[in-house]
Each structure stands twice: as C-alpha cells, then as structure tokens.
C-alpha cells in the first residue's frame, strides 16, 4: 500500500561528532522529579509522585532554531531538563540493566503554557495543550555515551540565571526512570526521556534569548520570537 500523501518527515536530531542523525520515536517527560520544583509549584515533596506525560515529535526544535511564542497563553514557562536518548528498549527493564539502553543525552527545555496547565490541573483535565504544543521541546546536540548523573543544570534568560540545580537532586535517577517507564510502555530505540526540572521556572517573552546547560553537554541556546499569525 502507498501513502495517500507524503507523510511528515522523521525527526532527526544532531549528534556530536557524527554526521548521521538520531531518529526520534516518542518523547516521554517526567514531572515532579526535583523536590525544590515540587515546592515552588505548591506541592509537598514528601508525598508528590513523579508524573509521566508525552510530547509529539512535532514539539522538537533542534539546531538552535527559533521558538515561536505559542498562541493562547499569557504565561509561557521554561523548564531546563536532561534528556536521555534510547538506542534500545523493552518491557520491565530492571534498574541494573537500564543504562545499557541509553544511546546518549542532551540538554532540553520543556516549554509549558503554565496558565493552561493550572486550568487543566484544576479541572482534572489532560495536560496536552499545556505541554505538547508545536515547538514545546527545544533540544540541543546529542552526546553519545552514558548520561551524566551529577553536575549543574542551569538556565539563563538574556544572560540572567533563572534556574540552577544539580542532577544528583533528581527524585528518581535515570535508571529508575527507565525501569519505571518500561513497566508502563514497551520502550523502543528512538525514544527520548525528558527527566524533570529543578526550581526557578519563570515566564518567557518574545525577544528573550535562552541558554540552557546540563553538566558539560553541548549548550542549548534559542531565541523566542513573536507568535506567528
Ligand atoms: Mn518538565
């Protein structure tokens, strides 16, 4: 059978020192994985459980491309995150085997329509409009090899630091996240996992320049542009 129209292209992410790209399957995200961010969102870090949600590949913005301020929000927030890229997967992966499925890692930003997320939380409604919109997942160059388990995670807007934390403060580390996710979904090569954000999330405006860093991974830098009409 032939497709009735040309399908959208596979999303390929740049990889450091390699001309080939990383083909993206699904994008899993975890919320509430740093206790200081749980606190700033009004939650109780002693009882808050990490929560999983997804973004579609159309959320990705790579190669330093501009991010258009999305429509229908007055409160676009940045969340700097370590992103893990999988080269293989499976169901019910034990914590001890989880690292063997990691291809590499990158710096990502989970952009969030915070006003729509607050409405959704209040209504007990899904988060898709708040989290999964076009351009909601700017991502840097992937570095192959084990993902860092400690090191600074920071985000600056127009040169001013807004978020600053350490990877070792994750509630669930990367092996634990992979093990937990693989119990819910059969993980596959090409899947990405956004691993949560530390405190300091704040609003972005058109014209802002965002610089995000995680350990010594390649820096992610992008500009926020006006909402397309
Ligand atoms: Mn997030």
Coordinates of C-alpha atoms and ligand atoms in Angstrom, one line a residue:
X1 CA 0.0 0.0 0.0
X2 CA 1.2 3.5 -0.8
X3 CA 0.6 6.5 1.4
X4 CA -2.2 8.8 0.0
X5 CA 0.0 11.9 0.7
X6 CA 3.7 12.5 1.6
X7 CA 4.0 11.7 5.3
X8 CA 5.7 14.2 7.6
X9 CA 9.5 13.6 7.7
X10 CA 11.1 11.6 10.5
X11 CA 12.6 14.0 13.1
X12 CA 16.4 13.6 13.2
X13 CA 18.5 15.2 15.9
X14 CA 22.1 16.2 15.5
X15 CA 24.7 14.1 17.3
X16 CA 28.1 15.5 18.3
X17 CA 31.0 14.4 16.0
X18 CA 28.7 12.3 13.8
X19 CA 27.1 13.4 10.5
X20 CA 24.1 11.0 10.9
X21 CA 21.1 11.9 12.9
X22 CA 19.2 10.4 15.8
X23 CA 15.7 9.3 14.7
X24 CA 13.1 10.2 17.3
X25 CA 10.3 7.9 18.1
X26 CA 8.3 9.1 21.2
X27 CA 9.1 11.8 23.7
X28 CA 8.3 10.9 27.3
X29 CA 8.5 13.5 30.1
X30 CA 8.5 13.3 33.8
X31 CA 7.1 15.9 36.1
X32 CA 7.9 16.4 39.8
X33 CA 11.4 14.9 39.8
X34 CA 13.2 17.6 41.8
X35 CA 11.8 18.4 45.2
X36 CA 12.6 22.1 45.1
X37 CA 10.5 22.5 41.9
X38 CA 7.6 20.5 43.6
X39 CA 7.8 23.1 46.4
X40 CA 7.7 26.1 44.1
X41 CA 4.6 24.6 42.3
X42 CA 2.8 24.4 45.7
X43 CA 3.2 20.6 46.2
X44 CA 4.5 18.6 49.0
X45 CA 7.8 16.9 48.1
X46 CA 7.4 14.2 50.7
X47 CA 4.2 12.9 49.1
X48 CA 4.4 14.1 45.4
X49 CA 4.9 11.2 43.0
X50 CA 6.7 11.8 39.7
X51 CA 4.1 12.0 36.8
X52 CA 4.6 10.9 33.2
X53 CA 3.3 12.7 30.1
X54 CA 4.3 12.9 26.4
X55 CA 5.1 15.4 23.7
X56 CA 4.9 14.5 20.0
X57 CA 8.0 14.8 17.7
X58 CA 6.4 18.0 16.2
X59 CA 7.3 19.6 19.6
X60 CA 11.1 19.4 18.8
X61 CA 13.1 22.4 17.8
X62 CA 16.7 21.5 17.1
X63 CA 19.9 23.0 15.6
X64 CA 19.4 26.2 17.6
X65 CA 16.2 27.1 15.7
X66 CA 14.0 30.0 17.0
X67 CA 11.0 29.1 19.2
X68 CA 7.8 31.0 18.3
X69 CA 5.8 32.2 21.4
X70 CA 2.8 29.9 21.2
X71 CA -0.8 31.2 20.9
X72 CA -3.5 31.1 23.6
X73 CA -1.2 31.6 26.6
X74 CA -0.1 34.6 28.7
X75 CA 2.4 32.6 30.8
X76 CA 5.0 30.5 28.8
X77 CA 7.4 28.9 31.2
X78 CA 10.9 27.4 30.7
X79 CA 11.9 24.1 32.4
X80 CA 15.6 23.0 31.7
X81 CA 15.9 19.3 31.7
X82 CA 18.5 16.5 31.0
X83 CA 17.2 14.5 28.0
X84 CA 18.1 10.8 27.6
X85 CA 18.0 9.2 24.2
X86 CA 17.5 5.4 23.9
X87 CA 19.2 3.0 21.5
X88 CA 17.1 0.0 22.5
X89 CA 14.2 -0.7 24.8
X90 CA 11.9 -3.4 26.1
X91 CA 9.3 -4.1 28.8
X92 CA 10.0 -4.3 32.5
X93 CA 13.7 -3.3 32.3
X94 CA 15.4 -3.9 35.6
X95 CA 17.2 -0.9 37.1
X96 CA 20.5 -2.8 36.8
X97 CA 20.1 -3.1 33.0
X98 CA 18.7 0.4 32.3
X99 CA 21.9 2.1 31.5
X100 CA 22.6 -0.4 28.6
X101 CA 19.6 1.1 26.7
X102 CA 21.0 4.7 26.7
X103 CA 22.4 5.9 23.5
X104 CA 23.3 9.4 24.8
X105 CA 22.0 12.6 26.3
X106 CA 21.3 16.2 25.5
X107 CA 20.0 19.4 27.0
X108 CA 16.3 20.1 26.5
X109 CA 13.7 22.6 27.6
X110 CA 10.2 21.6 28.4
X111 CA 8.2 24.7 27.5
X112 CA 4.9 24.9 29.3
X113 CA 1.8 27.1 28.9
X114 CA 1.6 27.4 32.7
X115 CA -1.8 29.1 32.7
X116 CA -3.3 26.3 30.7
X117 CA -1.6 23.7 32.9
X118 CA -3.1 25.4 36.0
X119 CA -6.6 25.3 34.5
X120 CA -6.1 21.6 33.5
X121 CA -5.0 20.7 37.0
X122 CA -8.0 22.4 38.5
X123 CA -10.3 20.7 36.1
X124 CA -8.6 17.3 36.4
X125 CA -8.1 17.5 32.6
X126 CA -5.2 16.3 30.5
X127 CA -2.1 18.5 30.0
X128 CA -1.6 18.2 26.3
X129 CA -2.5 21.8 25.4
X130 CA -0.1 23.0 28.2
X131 CA 2.8 20.7 27.3
X132 CA 2.6 19.1 23.8
X133 CA 2.2 22.2 21.5
X134 CA 4.3 22.8 18.4
X135 CA 7.8 23.9 19.4
X136 CA 7.4 23.0 23.1
X137 CA 10.6 20.9 23.1
X138 CA 13.8 22.8 22.1
X139 CA 16.7 20.3 22.3
X140 CA 20.5 20.5 21.9
X141 CA 23.0 18.3 20.2
X142 CA 23.1 14.7 21.5
X143 CA 26.3 13.4 23.0
X144 CA 26.7 9.6 22.8
X145 CA 27.7 7.6 25.9
X146 CA 26.5 7.4 29.4
X147 CA 24.2 10.2 30.6
X148 CA 25.6 12.4 33.4
X149 CA 24.3 11.5 36.9
X150 CA 25.6 14.6 38.6
X151 CA 26.6 18.1 37.6
X152 CA 25.0 21.5 37.3
X153 CA 21.7 22.0 35.5
X154 CA 21.1 25.7 34.7
X155 CA 19.1 28.1 32.5
X156 CA 19.7 31.7 31.9
X157 CA 17.4 34.2 30.1
X158 CA 19.2 37.2 28.5
X159 CA 22.3 36.3 30.5
X160 CA 20.5 36.2 33.9
X161 CA 20.4 32.9 35.7
X162 CA 16.9 31.7 36.5
X163 CA 17.3 28.0 37.2
X164 CA 20.2 26.4 39.0
X165 CA 20.3 22.9 40.4
X166 CA 22.2 19.6 40.3
X167 CA 21.4 16.4 38.6
X168 CA 22.1 14.4 41.8
X169 CA 19.0 16.0 43.3
X170 CA 16.6 14.1 41.0
X171 CA 14.0 12.2 43.0
X172 CA 14.3 9.3 40.5
X173 CA 17.6 8.9 38.7
X174 CA 17.8 7.8 35.1
X175 CA 18.0 4.0 35.7
X176 CA 14.9 4.3 38.0
X177 CA 13.0 6.4 35.4
X178 CA 13.8 3.9 32.6
X179 CA 12.7 1.0 34.8
X180 CA 9.5 2.7 35.8
X181 CA 8.6 3.8 32.3
X182 CA 9.3 0.4 30.8
X183 CA 6.6 -1.0 33.2
X184 CA 4.1 1.4 31.7
X185 CA 5.2 1.3 28.0
X186 CA 7.3 -1.0 25.9
X187 CA 10.3 1.3 25.3
X188 CA 11.9 1.5 21.9
X189 CA 15.1 2.7 20.2
X190 CA 14.5 6.4 19.3
X191 CA 12.5 7.2 22.4
X192 CA 13.6 10.3 24.3
X193 CA 13.0 10.9 28.1
X194 CA 12.9 14.5 29.5
X195 CA 13.9 13.9 33.1
X196 CA 12.3 16.8 35.0
X197 CA 13.4 20.3 36.1
X198 CA 14.8 22.0 39.2
X199 CA 13.4 25.1 40.8
X200 CA 13.4 28.6 39.2
X201 CA 10.9 28.2 36.4
X202 CA 9.7 31.6 35.1
X203 CA 8.0 33.3 32.2
X204 CA 9.5 33.9 28.8
X205 CA 8.6 36.8 26.4
X206 CA 9.2 37.3 22.7
X207 CA 12.7 38.5 22.2
X208 CA 14.2 36.5 25.0
X209 CA 17.4 34.5 24.5
X210 CA 17.5 31.3 26.5
X211 CA 20.8 29.5 27.3
X212 CA 20.5 26.1 29.0
X213 CA 23.3 23.9 30.3
X214 CA 23.5 20.4 31.8
X215 CA 26.8 19.2 33.1
X216 CA 29.3 19.5 30.2
X217 CA 26.8 18.6 27.5
X218 CA 26.6 20.8 24.4
X219 CA 24.8 24.0 25.4
X220 CA 21.3 24.7 24.1
X221 CA 20.6 28.2 23.0
X222 CA 17.5 29.6 21.3
X223 CA 15.5 32.8 20.8
X224 CA 11.8 33.3 21.5
X225 CA 10.1 35.0 18.5
X226 CA 6.7 36.6 18.0
X227 CA 3.6 34.3 17.7
X228 CA 3.0 33.5 14.1
X229 CA -0.2 35.0 12.7
Ligands
LIG1 MN1 9.2 19.4 32.8

